[in-house]
Coordinates of C-alpha atoms in Angstrom, one line a residue:
X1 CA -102.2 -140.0 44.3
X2 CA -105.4 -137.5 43.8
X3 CA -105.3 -137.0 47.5
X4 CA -101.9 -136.1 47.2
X5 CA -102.2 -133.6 44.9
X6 CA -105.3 -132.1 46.5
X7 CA -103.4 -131.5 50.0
X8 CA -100.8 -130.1 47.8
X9 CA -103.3 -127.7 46.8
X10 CA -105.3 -127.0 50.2
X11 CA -101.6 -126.1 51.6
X12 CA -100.9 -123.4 48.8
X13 CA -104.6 -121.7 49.1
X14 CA -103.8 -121.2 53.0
X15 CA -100.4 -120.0 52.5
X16 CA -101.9 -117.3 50.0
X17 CA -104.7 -116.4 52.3
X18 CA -101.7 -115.8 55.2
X19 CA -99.5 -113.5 53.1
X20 CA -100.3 -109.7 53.8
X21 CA -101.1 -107.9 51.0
X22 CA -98.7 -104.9 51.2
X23 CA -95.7 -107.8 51.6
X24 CA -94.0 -105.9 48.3
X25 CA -94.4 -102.8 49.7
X26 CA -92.7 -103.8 52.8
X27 CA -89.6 -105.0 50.8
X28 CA -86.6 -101.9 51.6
X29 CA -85.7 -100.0 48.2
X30 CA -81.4 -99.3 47.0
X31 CA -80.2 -96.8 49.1
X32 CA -79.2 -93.6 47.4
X33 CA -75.4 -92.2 47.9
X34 CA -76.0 -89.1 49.4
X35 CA -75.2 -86.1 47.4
X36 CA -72.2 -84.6 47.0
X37 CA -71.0 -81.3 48.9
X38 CA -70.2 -78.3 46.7
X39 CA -66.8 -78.7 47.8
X40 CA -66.1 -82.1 46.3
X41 CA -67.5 -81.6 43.1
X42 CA -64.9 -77.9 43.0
X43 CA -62.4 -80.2 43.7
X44 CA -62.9 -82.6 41.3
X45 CA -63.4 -80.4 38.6
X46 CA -60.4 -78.7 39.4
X47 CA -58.4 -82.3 39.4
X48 CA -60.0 -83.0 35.2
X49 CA -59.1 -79.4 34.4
X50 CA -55.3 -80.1 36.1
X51 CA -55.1 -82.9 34.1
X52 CA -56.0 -80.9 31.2
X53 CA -53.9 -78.2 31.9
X54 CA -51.2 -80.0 31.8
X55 CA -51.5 -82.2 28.5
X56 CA -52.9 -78.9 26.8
X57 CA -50.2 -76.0 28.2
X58 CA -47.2 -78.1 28.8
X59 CA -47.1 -81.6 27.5
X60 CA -48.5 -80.7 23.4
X61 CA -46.0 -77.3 23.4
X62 CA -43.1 -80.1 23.9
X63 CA -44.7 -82.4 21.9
X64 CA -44.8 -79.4 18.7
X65 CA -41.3 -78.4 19.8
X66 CA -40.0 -81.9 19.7
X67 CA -41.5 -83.5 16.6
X68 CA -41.9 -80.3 14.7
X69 CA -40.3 -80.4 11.0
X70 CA -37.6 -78.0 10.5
X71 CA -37.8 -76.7 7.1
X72 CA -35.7 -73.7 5.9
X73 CA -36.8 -71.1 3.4
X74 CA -35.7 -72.2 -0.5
X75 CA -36.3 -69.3 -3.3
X76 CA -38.8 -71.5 -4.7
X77 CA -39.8 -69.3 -7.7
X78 CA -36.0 -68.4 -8.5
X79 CA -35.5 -72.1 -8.4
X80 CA -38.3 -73.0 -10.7
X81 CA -37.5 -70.3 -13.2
X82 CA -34.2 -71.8 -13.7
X83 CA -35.2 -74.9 -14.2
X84 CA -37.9 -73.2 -17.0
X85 CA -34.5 -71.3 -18.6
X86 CA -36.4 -67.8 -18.1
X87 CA -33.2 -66.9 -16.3
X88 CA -30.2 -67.5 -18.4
X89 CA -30.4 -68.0 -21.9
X90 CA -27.2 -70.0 -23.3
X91 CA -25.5 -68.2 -25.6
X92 CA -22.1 -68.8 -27.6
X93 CA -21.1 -65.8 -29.2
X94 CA -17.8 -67.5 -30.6
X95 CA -14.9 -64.3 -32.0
X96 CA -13.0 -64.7 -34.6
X97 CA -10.3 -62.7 -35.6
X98 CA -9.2 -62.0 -39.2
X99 CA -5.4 -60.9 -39.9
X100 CA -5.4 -59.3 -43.2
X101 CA -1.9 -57.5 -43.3
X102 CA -1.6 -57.9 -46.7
X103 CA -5.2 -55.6 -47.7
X104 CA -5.9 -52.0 -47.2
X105 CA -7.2 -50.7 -43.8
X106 CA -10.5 -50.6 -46.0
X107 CA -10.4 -53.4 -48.4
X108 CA -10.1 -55.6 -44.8
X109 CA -13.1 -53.8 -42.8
X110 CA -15.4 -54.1 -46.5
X111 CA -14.1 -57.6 -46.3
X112 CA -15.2 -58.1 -42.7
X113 CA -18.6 -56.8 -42.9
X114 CA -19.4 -58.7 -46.3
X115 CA -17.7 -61.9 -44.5
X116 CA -20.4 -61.6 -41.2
X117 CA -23.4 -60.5 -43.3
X118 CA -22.9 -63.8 -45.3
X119 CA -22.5 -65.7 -42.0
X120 CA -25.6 -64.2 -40.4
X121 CA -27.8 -65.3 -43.1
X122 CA -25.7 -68.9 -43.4
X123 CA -27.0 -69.3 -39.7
X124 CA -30.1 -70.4 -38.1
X125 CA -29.3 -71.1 -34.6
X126 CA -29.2 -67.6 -32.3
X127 CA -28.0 -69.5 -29.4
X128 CA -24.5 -70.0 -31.5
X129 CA -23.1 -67.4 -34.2
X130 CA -20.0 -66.6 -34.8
X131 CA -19.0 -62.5 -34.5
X132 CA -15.9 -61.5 -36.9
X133 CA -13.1 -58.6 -35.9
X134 CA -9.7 -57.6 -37.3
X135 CA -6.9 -58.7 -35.5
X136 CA -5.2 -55.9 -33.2
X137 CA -1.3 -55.0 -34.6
X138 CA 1.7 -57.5 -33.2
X139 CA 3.3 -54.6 -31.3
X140 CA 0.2 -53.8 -29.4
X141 CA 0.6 -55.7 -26.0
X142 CA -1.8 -53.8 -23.7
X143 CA -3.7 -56.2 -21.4
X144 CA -6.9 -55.7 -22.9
X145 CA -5.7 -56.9 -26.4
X146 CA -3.7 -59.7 -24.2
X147 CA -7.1 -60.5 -22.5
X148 CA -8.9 -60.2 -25.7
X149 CA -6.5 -62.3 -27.5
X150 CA -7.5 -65.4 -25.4
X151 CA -10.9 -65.0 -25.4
X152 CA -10.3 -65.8 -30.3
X153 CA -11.8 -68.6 -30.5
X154 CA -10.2 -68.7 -34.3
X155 CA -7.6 -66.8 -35.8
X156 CA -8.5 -66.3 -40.0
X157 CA -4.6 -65.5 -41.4
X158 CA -5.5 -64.2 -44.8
X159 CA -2.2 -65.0 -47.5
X160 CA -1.7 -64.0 -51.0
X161 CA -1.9 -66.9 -52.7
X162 CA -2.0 -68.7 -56.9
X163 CA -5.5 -69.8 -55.9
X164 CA -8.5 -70.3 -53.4
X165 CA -7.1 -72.6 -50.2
X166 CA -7.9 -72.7 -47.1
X167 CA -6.1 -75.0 -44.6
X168 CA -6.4 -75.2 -40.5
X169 CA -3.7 -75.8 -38.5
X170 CA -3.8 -79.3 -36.8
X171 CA -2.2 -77.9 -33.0
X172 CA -3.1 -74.6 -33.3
X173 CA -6.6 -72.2 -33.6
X174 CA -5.6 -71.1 -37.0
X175 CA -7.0 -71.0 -40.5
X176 CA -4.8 -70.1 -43.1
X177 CA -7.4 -69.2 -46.3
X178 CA -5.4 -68.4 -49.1
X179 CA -6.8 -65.8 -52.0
X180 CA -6.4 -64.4 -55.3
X181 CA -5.9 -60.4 -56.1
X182 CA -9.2 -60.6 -58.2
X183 CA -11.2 -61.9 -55.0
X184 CA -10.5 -59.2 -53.5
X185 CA -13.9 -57.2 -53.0
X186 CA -14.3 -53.5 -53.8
X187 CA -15.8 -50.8 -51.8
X188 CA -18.6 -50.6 -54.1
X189 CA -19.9 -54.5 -54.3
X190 CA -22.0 -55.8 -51.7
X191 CA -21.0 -59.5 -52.1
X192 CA -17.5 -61.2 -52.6
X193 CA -16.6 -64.8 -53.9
X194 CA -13.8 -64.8 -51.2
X195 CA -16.1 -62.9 -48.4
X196 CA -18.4 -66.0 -49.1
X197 CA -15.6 -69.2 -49.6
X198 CA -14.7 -67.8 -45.8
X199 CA -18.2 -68.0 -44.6
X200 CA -18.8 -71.7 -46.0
X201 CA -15.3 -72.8 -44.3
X202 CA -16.4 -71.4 -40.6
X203 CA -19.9 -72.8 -41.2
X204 CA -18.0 -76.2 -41.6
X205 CA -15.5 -76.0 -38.9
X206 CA -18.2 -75.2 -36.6
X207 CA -21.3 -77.6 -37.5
X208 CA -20.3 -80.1 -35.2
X209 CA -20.3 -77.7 -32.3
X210 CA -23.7 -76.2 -33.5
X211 CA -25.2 -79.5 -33.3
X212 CA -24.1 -80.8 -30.0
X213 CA -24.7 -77.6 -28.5
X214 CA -28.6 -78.1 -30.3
X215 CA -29.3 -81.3 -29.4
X216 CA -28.3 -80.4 -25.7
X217 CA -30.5 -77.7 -25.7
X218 CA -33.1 -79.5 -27.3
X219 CA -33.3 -82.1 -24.5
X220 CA -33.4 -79.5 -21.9
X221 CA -36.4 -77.9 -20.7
X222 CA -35.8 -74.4 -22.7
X223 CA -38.8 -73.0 -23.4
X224 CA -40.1 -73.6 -27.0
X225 CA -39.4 -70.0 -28.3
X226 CA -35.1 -70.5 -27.2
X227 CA -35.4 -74.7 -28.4
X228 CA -33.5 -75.1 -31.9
X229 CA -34.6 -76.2 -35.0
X230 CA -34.9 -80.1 -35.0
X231 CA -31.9 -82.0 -35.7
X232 CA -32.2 -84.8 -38.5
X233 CA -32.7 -88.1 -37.0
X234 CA -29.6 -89.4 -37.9
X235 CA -27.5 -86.2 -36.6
X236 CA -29.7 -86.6 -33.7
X237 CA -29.5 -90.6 -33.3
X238 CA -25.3 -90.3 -33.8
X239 CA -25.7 -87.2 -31.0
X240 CA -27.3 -89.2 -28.5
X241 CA -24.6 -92.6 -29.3
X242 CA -22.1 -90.0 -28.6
X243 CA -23.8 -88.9 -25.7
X244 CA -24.1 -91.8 -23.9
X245 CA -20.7 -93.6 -24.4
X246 CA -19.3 -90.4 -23.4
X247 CA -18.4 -90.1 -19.1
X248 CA -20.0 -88.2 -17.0
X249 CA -17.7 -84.7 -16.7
X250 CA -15.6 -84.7 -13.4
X251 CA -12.7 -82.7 -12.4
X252 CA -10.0 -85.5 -12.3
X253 CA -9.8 -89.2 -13.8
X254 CA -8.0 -92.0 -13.3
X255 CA -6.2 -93.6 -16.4
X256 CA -5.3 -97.1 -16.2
X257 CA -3.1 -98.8 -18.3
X258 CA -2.7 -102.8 -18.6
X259 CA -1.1 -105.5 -19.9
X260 CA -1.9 -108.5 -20.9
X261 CA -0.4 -111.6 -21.7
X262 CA -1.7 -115.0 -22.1
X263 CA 1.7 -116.5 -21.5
X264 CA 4.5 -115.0 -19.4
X265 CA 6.3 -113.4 -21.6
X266 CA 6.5 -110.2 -22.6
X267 CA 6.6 -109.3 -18.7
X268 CA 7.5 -105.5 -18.9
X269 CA 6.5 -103.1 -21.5
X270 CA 8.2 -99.7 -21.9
X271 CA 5.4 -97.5 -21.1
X272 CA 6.8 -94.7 -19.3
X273 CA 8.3 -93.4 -22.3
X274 CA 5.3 -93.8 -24.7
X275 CA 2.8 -92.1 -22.1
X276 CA 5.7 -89.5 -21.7
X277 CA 6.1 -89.2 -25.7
X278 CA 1.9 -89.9 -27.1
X279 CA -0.2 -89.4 -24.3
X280 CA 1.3 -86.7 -21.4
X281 CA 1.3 -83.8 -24.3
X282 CA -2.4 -85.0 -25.2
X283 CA -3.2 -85.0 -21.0
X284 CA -1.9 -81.7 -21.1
X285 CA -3.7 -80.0 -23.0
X286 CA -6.9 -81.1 -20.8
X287 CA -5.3 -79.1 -17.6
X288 CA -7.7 -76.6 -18.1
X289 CA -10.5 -78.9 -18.6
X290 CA -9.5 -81.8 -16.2
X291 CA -7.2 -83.3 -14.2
X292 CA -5.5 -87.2 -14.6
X293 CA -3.4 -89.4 -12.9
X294 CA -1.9 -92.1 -14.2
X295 CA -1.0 -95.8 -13.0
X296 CA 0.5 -99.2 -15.2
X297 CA -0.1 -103.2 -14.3
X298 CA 1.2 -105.8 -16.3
X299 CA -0.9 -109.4 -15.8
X300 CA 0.8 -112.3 -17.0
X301 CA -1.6 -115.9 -18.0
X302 CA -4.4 -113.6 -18.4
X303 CA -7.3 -115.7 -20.7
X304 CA -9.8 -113.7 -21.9
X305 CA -13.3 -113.7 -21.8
X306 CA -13.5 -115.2 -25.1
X307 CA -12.2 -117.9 -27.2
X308 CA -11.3 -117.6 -30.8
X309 CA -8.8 -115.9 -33.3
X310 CA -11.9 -113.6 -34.6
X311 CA -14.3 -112.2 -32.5
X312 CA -17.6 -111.4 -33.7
X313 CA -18.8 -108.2 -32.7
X314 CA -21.4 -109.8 -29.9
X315 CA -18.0 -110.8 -28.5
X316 CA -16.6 -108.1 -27.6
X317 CA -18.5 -107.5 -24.5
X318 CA -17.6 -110.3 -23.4
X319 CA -13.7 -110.0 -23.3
X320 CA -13.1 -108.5 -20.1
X321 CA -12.7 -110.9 -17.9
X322 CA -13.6 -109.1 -15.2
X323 CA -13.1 -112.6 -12.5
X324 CA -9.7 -113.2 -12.8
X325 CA -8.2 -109.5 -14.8
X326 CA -7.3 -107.2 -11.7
X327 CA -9.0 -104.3 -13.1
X328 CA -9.8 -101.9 -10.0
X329 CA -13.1 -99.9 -9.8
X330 CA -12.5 -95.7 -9.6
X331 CA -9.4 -95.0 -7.2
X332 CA -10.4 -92.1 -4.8
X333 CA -13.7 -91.1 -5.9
X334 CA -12.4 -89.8 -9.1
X335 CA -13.6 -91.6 -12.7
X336 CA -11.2 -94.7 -13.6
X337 CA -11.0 -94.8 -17.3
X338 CA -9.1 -98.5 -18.6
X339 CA -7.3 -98.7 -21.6
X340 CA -6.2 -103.1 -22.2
X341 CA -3.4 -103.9 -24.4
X342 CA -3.9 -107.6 -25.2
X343 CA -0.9 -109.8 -26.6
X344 CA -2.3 -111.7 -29.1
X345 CA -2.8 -112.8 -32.4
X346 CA -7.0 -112.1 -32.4
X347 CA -8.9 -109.7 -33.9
X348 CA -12.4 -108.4 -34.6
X349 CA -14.7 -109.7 -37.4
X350 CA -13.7 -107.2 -40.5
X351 CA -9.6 -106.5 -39.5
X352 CA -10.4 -104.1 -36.7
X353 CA -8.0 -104.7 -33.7
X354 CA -9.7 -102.1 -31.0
X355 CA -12.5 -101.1 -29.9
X356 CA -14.2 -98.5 -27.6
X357 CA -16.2 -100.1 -24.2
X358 CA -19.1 -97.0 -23.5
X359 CA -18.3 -95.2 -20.1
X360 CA -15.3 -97.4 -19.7
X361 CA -12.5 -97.5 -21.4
X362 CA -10.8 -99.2 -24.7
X363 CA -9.1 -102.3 -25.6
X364 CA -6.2 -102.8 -28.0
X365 CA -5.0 -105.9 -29.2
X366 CA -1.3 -106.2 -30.9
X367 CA 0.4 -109.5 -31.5
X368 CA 3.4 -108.0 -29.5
X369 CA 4.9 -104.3 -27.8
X370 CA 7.9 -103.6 -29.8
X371 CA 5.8 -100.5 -30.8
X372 CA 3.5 -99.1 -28.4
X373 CA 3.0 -96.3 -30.9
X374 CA -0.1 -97.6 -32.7
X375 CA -1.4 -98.8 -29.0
X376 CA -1.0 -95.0 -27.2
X377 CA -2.8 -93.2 -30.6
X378 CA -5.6 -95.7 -30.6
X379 CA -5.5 -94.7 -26.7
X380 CA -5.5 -91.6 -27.1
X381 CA -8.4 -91.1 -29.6
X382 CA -10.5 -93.3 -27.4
X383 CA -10.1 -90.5 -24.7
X384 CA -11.2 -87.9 -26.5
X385 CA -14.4 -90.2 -27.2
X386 CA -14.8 -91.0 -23.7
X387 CA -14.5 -87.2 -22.8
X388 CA -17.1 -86.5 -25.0
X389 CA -14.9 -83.9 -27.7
X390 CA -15.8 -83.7 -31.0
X391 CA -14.5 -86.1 -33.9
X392 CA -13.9 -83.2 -36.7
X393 CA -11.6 -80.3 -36.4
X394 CA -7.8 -79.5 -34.9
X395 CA -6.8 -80.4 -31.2
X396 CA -7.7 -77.0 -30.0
X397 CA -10.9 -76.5 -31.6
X398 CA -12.3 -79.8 -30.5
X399 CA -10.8 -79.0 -27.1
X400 CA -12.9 -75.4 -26.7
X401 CA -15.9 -77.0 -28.1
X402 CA -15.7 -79.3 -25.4
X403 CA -15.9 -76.8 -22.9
X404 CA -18.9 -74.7 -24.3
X405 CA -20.3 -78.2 -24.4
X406 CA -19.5 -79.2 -20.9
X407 CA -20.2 -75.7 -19.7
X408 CA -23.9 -75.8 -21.1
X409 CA -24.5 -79.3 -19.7
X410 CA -23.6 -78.7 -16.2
X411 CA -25.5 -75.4 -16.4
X412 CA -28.6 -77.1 -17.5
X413 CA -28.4 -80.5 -15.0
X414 CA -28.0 -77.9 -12.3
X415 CA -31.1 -75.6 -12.8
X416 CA -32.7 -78.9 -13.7
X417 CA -32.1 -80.2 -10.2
X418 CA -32.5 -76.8 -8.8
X419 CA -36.6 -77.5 -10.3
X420 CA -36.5 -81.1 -9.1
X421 CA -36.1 -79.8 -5.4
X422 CA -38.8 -77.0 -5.8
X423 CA -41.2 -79.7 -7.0
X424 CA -40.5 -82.4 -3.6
X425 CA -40.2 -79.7 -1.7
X426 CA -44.1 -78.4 -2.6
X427 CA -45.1 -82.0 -3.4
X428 CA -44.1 -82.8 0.3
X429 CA -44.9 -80.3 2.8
X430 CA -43.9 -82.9 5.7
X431 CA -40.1 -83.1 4.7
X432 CA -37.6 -81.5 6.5
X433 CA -35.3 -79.1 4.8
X434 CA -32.2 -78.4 6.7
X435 CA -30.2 -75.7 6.5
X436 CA -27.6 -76.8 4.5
X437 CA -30.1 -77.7 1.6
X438 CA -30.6 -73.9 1.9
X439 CA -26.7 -73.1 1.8
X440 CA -26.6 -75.9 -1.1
X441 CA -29.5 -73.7 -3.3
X442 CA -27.7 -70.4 -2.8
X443 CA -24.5 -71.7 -3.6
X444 CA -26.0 -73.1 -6.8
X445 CA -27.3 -70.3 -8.1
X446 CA -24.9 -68.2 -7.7
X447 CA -22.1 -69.7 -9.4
X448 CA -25.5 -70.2 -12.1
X449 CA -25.1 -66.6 -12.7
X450 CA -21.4 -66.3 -13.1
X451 CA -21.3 -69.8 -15.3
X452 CA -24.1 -67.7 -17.7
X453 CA -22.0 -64.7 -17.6
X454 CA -18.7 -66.6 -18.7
X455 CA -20.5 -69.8 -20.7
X456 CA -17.9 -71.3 -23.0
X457 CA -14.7 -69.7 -21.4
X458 CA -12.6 -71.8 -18.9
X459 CA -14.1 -69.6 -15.8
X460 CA -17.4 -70.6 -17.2
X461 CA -17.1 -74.3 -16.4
X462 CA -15.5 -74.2 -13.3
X463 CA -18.7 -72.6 -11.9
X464 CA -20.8 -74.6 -13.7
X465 CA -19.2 -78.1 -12.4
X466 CA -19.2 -75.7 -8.7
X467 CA -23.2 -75.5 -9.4
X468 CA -24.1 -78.9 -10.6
X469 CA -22.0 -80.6 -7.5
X470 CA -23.8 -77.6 -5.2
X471 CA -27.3 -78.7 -6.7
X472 CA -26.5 -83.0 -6.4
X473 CA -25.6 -82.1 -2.6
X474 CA -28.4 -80.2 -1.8
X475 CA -30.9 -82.6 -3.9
X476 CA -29.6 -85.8 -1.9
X477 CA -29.4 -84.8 1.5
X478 CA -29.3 -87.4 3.5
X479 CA -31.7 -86.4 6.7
X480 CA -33.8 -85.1 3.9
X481 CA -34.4 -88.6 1.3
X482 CA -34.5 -90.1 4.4
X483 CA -38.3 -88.9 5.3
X484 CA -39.2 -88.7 1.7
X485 CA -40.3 -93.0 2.6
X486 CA -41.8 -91.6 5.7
X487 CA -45.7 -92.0 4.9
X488 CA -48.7 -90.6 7.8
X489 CA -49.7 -94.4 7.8
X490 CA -46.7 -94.9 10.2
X491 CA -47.4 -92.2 12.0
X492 CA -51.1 -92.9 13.4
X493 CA -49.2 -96.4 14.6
X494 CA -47.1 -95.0 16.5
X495 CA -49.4 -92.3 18.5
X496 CA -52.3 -94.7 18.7
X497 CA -50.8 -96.6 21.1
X498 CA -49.4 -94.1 23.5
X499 CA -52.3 -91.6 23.3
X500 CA -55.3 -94.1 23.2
X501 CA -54.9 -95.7 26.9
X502 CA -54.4 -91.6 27.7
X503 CA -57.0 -89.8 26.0
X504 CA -60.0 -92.5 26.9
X505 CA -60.1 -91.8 30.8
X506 CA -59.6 -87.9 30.1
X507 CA -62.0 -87.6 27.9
X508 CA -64.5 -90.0 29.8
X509 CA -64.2 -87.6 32.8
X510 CA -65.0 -84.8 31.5
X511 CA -68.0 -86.2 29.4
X512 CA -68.8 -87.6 33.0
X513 CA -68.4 -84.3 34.4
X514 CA -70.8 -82.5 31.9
X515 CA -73.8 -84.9 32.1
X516 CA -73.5 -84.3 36.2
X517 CA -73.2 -80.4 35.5
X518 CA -76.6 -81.3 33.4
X519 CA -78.1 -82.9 35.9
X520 CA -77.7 -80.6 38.7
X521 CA -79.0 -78.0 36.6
X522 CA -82.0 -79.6 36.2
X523 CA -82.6 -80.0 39.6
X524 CA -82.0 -76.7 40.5
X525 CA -84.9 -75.7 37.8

């Protein structure tokens, strides 16, 4: 075996003495490509700077045009300064007229100035005062007395009288204050019992208004020098109860009234002549307000909700039956107010036999219909709650307070949506903004300005609704919400995998194309 390995090693020493010395250096090196022409490398670079070309003068200008966000021009400061209430102040300057035919020219005008110099130190609230004149003569009848006559918001009739009375007319904007000779005041005093009694009495007929009229400024963003003194809590607390049984304003409701039995009998009730006698003259008087329309049902074996001959008060929500008692949801887009007359012999924990559902009707129970009477006044006062008017006062009164009331809500929802679209629209510059978000703003505020110029006439809250539907529209476009949920996240995953297999190879080439560039310069040097 150690002669085996020695040949091994005699064979290797010869082959090592046999192998030439420049062996490596005989081995053939990589061959080089040869270098490029001049022409190829114009050509080329002529082929990147195509492709370039085209992606940078032609493919991104279709891409911007494309994708680009349209967004129109919105009055943005106009729009904020509404919403701010540096624009329109609300103001109720309320007139009311004074007929003193039974004084001297001026006994009545000493009277009238003593009268509003007591009233201007009774109130507190600027926004809402109330400005006194005399009334014009019966036999004048030129329009501007006819046009000034049904902008009175009271008529003061001033009557000789055994003593100190004043009484206001239940259907009519009248107060009849009756008076003494001996209150009447003389040119030479500067106060007057009677001047006074008259202040008191207007202060009184018109707190209610004051207050709503306050607390809805006072939840608006006015600016602290135009806010109102603070309500008491409990004016404030039975204000904002009010406020949110109330409905939403709207042009027309829907009044629905139903019957219902737990047997079969009675199966027809005669309501055409009680709406026709209780609730038609009441409907009426809205028209300038609202419109209604009016349909009747009659259920038969309908159970209610509830068991029991008295309910407890945390029954009463639950005595709709709303799974078996047809009651229909609002009938072409306009507000359906219900108002249930059950047949039965229940009632509510303490003798009451209605009550008043919040933003949806009222329920009446009667143990049978051979008077509807007591049903359509119940009715009828739980429509002037659901409307929002005032509980105190005469028909008319609470009827014009609920306009100035309206008016001044619409006007402030609108310029508050009016600052709710400035605010998304600067908060988010990617949103589109079509044009008819534009038309929407423009139509807004103007009928802003002509609501502040007529707030609290009839004029004055047809604009205002006008605005606040105007501002809604224009705040909930649909193309627009739509991109409000559109984040940039969603973006990049979309245009990373279209661009990325595009822009590697380009922008390989011509990082490719520099180093040669490099290179060849160096060479040249």
């Amino acid at each position: 075996m150690a002669a085996g390995v020695t040949a091994v090693a005699v064979s290797e020493t010869l082959l090592a003495e046999e192998t030439p010395a420049n062996v490596v250096a005989a081995i053939p090196k990589k061959k080089q490509p040869p270098p490029e022409s001049s022409h190829n490398i114009h050509v080329r670079s002529l082929v990147i700077f195509s492709f370039w070309a085209i992606i940078l003068f032609l493919g991104l200008p279709i891409w911007w045009k494309t994708t680009a966000i349209y967004r129109a021009r919105l009055p943005l400061p106009e729009m904020m300064d509404w919403a701010d209430g540096k624009v329109c102040r609300p103001v109720f300057p309320l007139r009311i007229s004074i007929e003193a035919g039974a004084l001297q020219d001026q006994e009545a005008q000493h009277l009238l100035r003593t009268t509003q110099h007591a009233l201007d130190d009774l109130n507190d609230f600027s926004a809402h005062h109330l400005r006194l004149q005399l009334s014009t003569p019966p036999n004048t009848s030129t329009p501007a007395v006819a046009e000034e006559k049904e902008e009175v918001a009271l008529v003061i009739r001033l009557l000789p009288g055994q003593s100190t009375e004043a009484v206001l007319q239940p259907y009519e904007p009248v107060l009849d204050v009756y008076y003494t000779p001996n209150q009447v005041p003389t040119s030479s005093s500067s106060s007057s019992s009677l001047a006074t009694y008259i202040a008191d009495n207007l202060r009184e007929i018109f707190a209610e208004e004051q207050a709503m009229i306050a607390y809805l400024l006072s939840t608006s963003s006015a600016p602290p020098e135009r806010s109102p003194k603070p309500l008491s809590p409990d004016v404030a607390g039975a204000l904002a109860k009010r406020t949110t049984r109330s409905l939403k304003y709207a042009q027309t409701y829907h009044l629905t009234f139903s019957l219902f039995t737990p047997t079969s009998v009675p199966s027809s009730w005669d309501i055409e002549a009680a709406l026709d006698e209780y609730m038609k003259p009441l409907l009426e008087s809205f028209s300038s307000i609202s419109n209604f329309t009016i349909d009747t049902q009659v259920q038969l074996y309908a159970t209610p909700g509830v068991e029991g001959q008295i309910l407890k008060k945390e029954d009463l929500s639950g005595f709709i039956n709303a799974a078996e008692w047809p009651l229909s949801p609002s009938i072409g887009g306009a507000p359906t107010i219900n108002f249930i007359l059950y047949v039965g012999d229940m009632e509510v924990e303490g003798g009451a036999r209605s009550w008043l559902i919040p933003q949806w009707g009222g329920v009446m129970i009667q143990p049978n219909i051979d008077d509807l009477r007591p049903a359509m006044l119940t009715f009828s006062n739980q429509l002037l709650a659901l409307l929002g008017a005032p509980e105190s006062g005469s028909l008319p009164l609470r009827l014009m307070t609920l306009v100035r009331v309206r008016s001044a809500g619409l006007l402030l929802k609108a310029s508050s949506t009016l600052g709710s679209l400035a605010r998304l629209t600067l908060a988010l510059p990617s949103i589109s903004i079509p044009q008819s978000v534009a038309e929407g703003v423009h139509t807004t505020t103007e009928h802003l300005e002509r609501a502040c110029a007529g707030l609290g006439g009839k004029e004055g809250l047809e604009n205002a609704r006008i605005a606040e539907e105007a501002a809604e529209k224009a705040f909930f476009e649909k193309s627009m919400v739509g991109q409000v949920y559109f984040p940039d996240e969603h973006k990049i995953a979309v245009y990373l995998p279209l661009l990325g297999p595009i822009a590697v190879p380009l922008v390989m080439g011509v990082l490719k194309e520099v180093r040669a560039w490099r290179s060849r310069r160096a060479v040249t040097r």
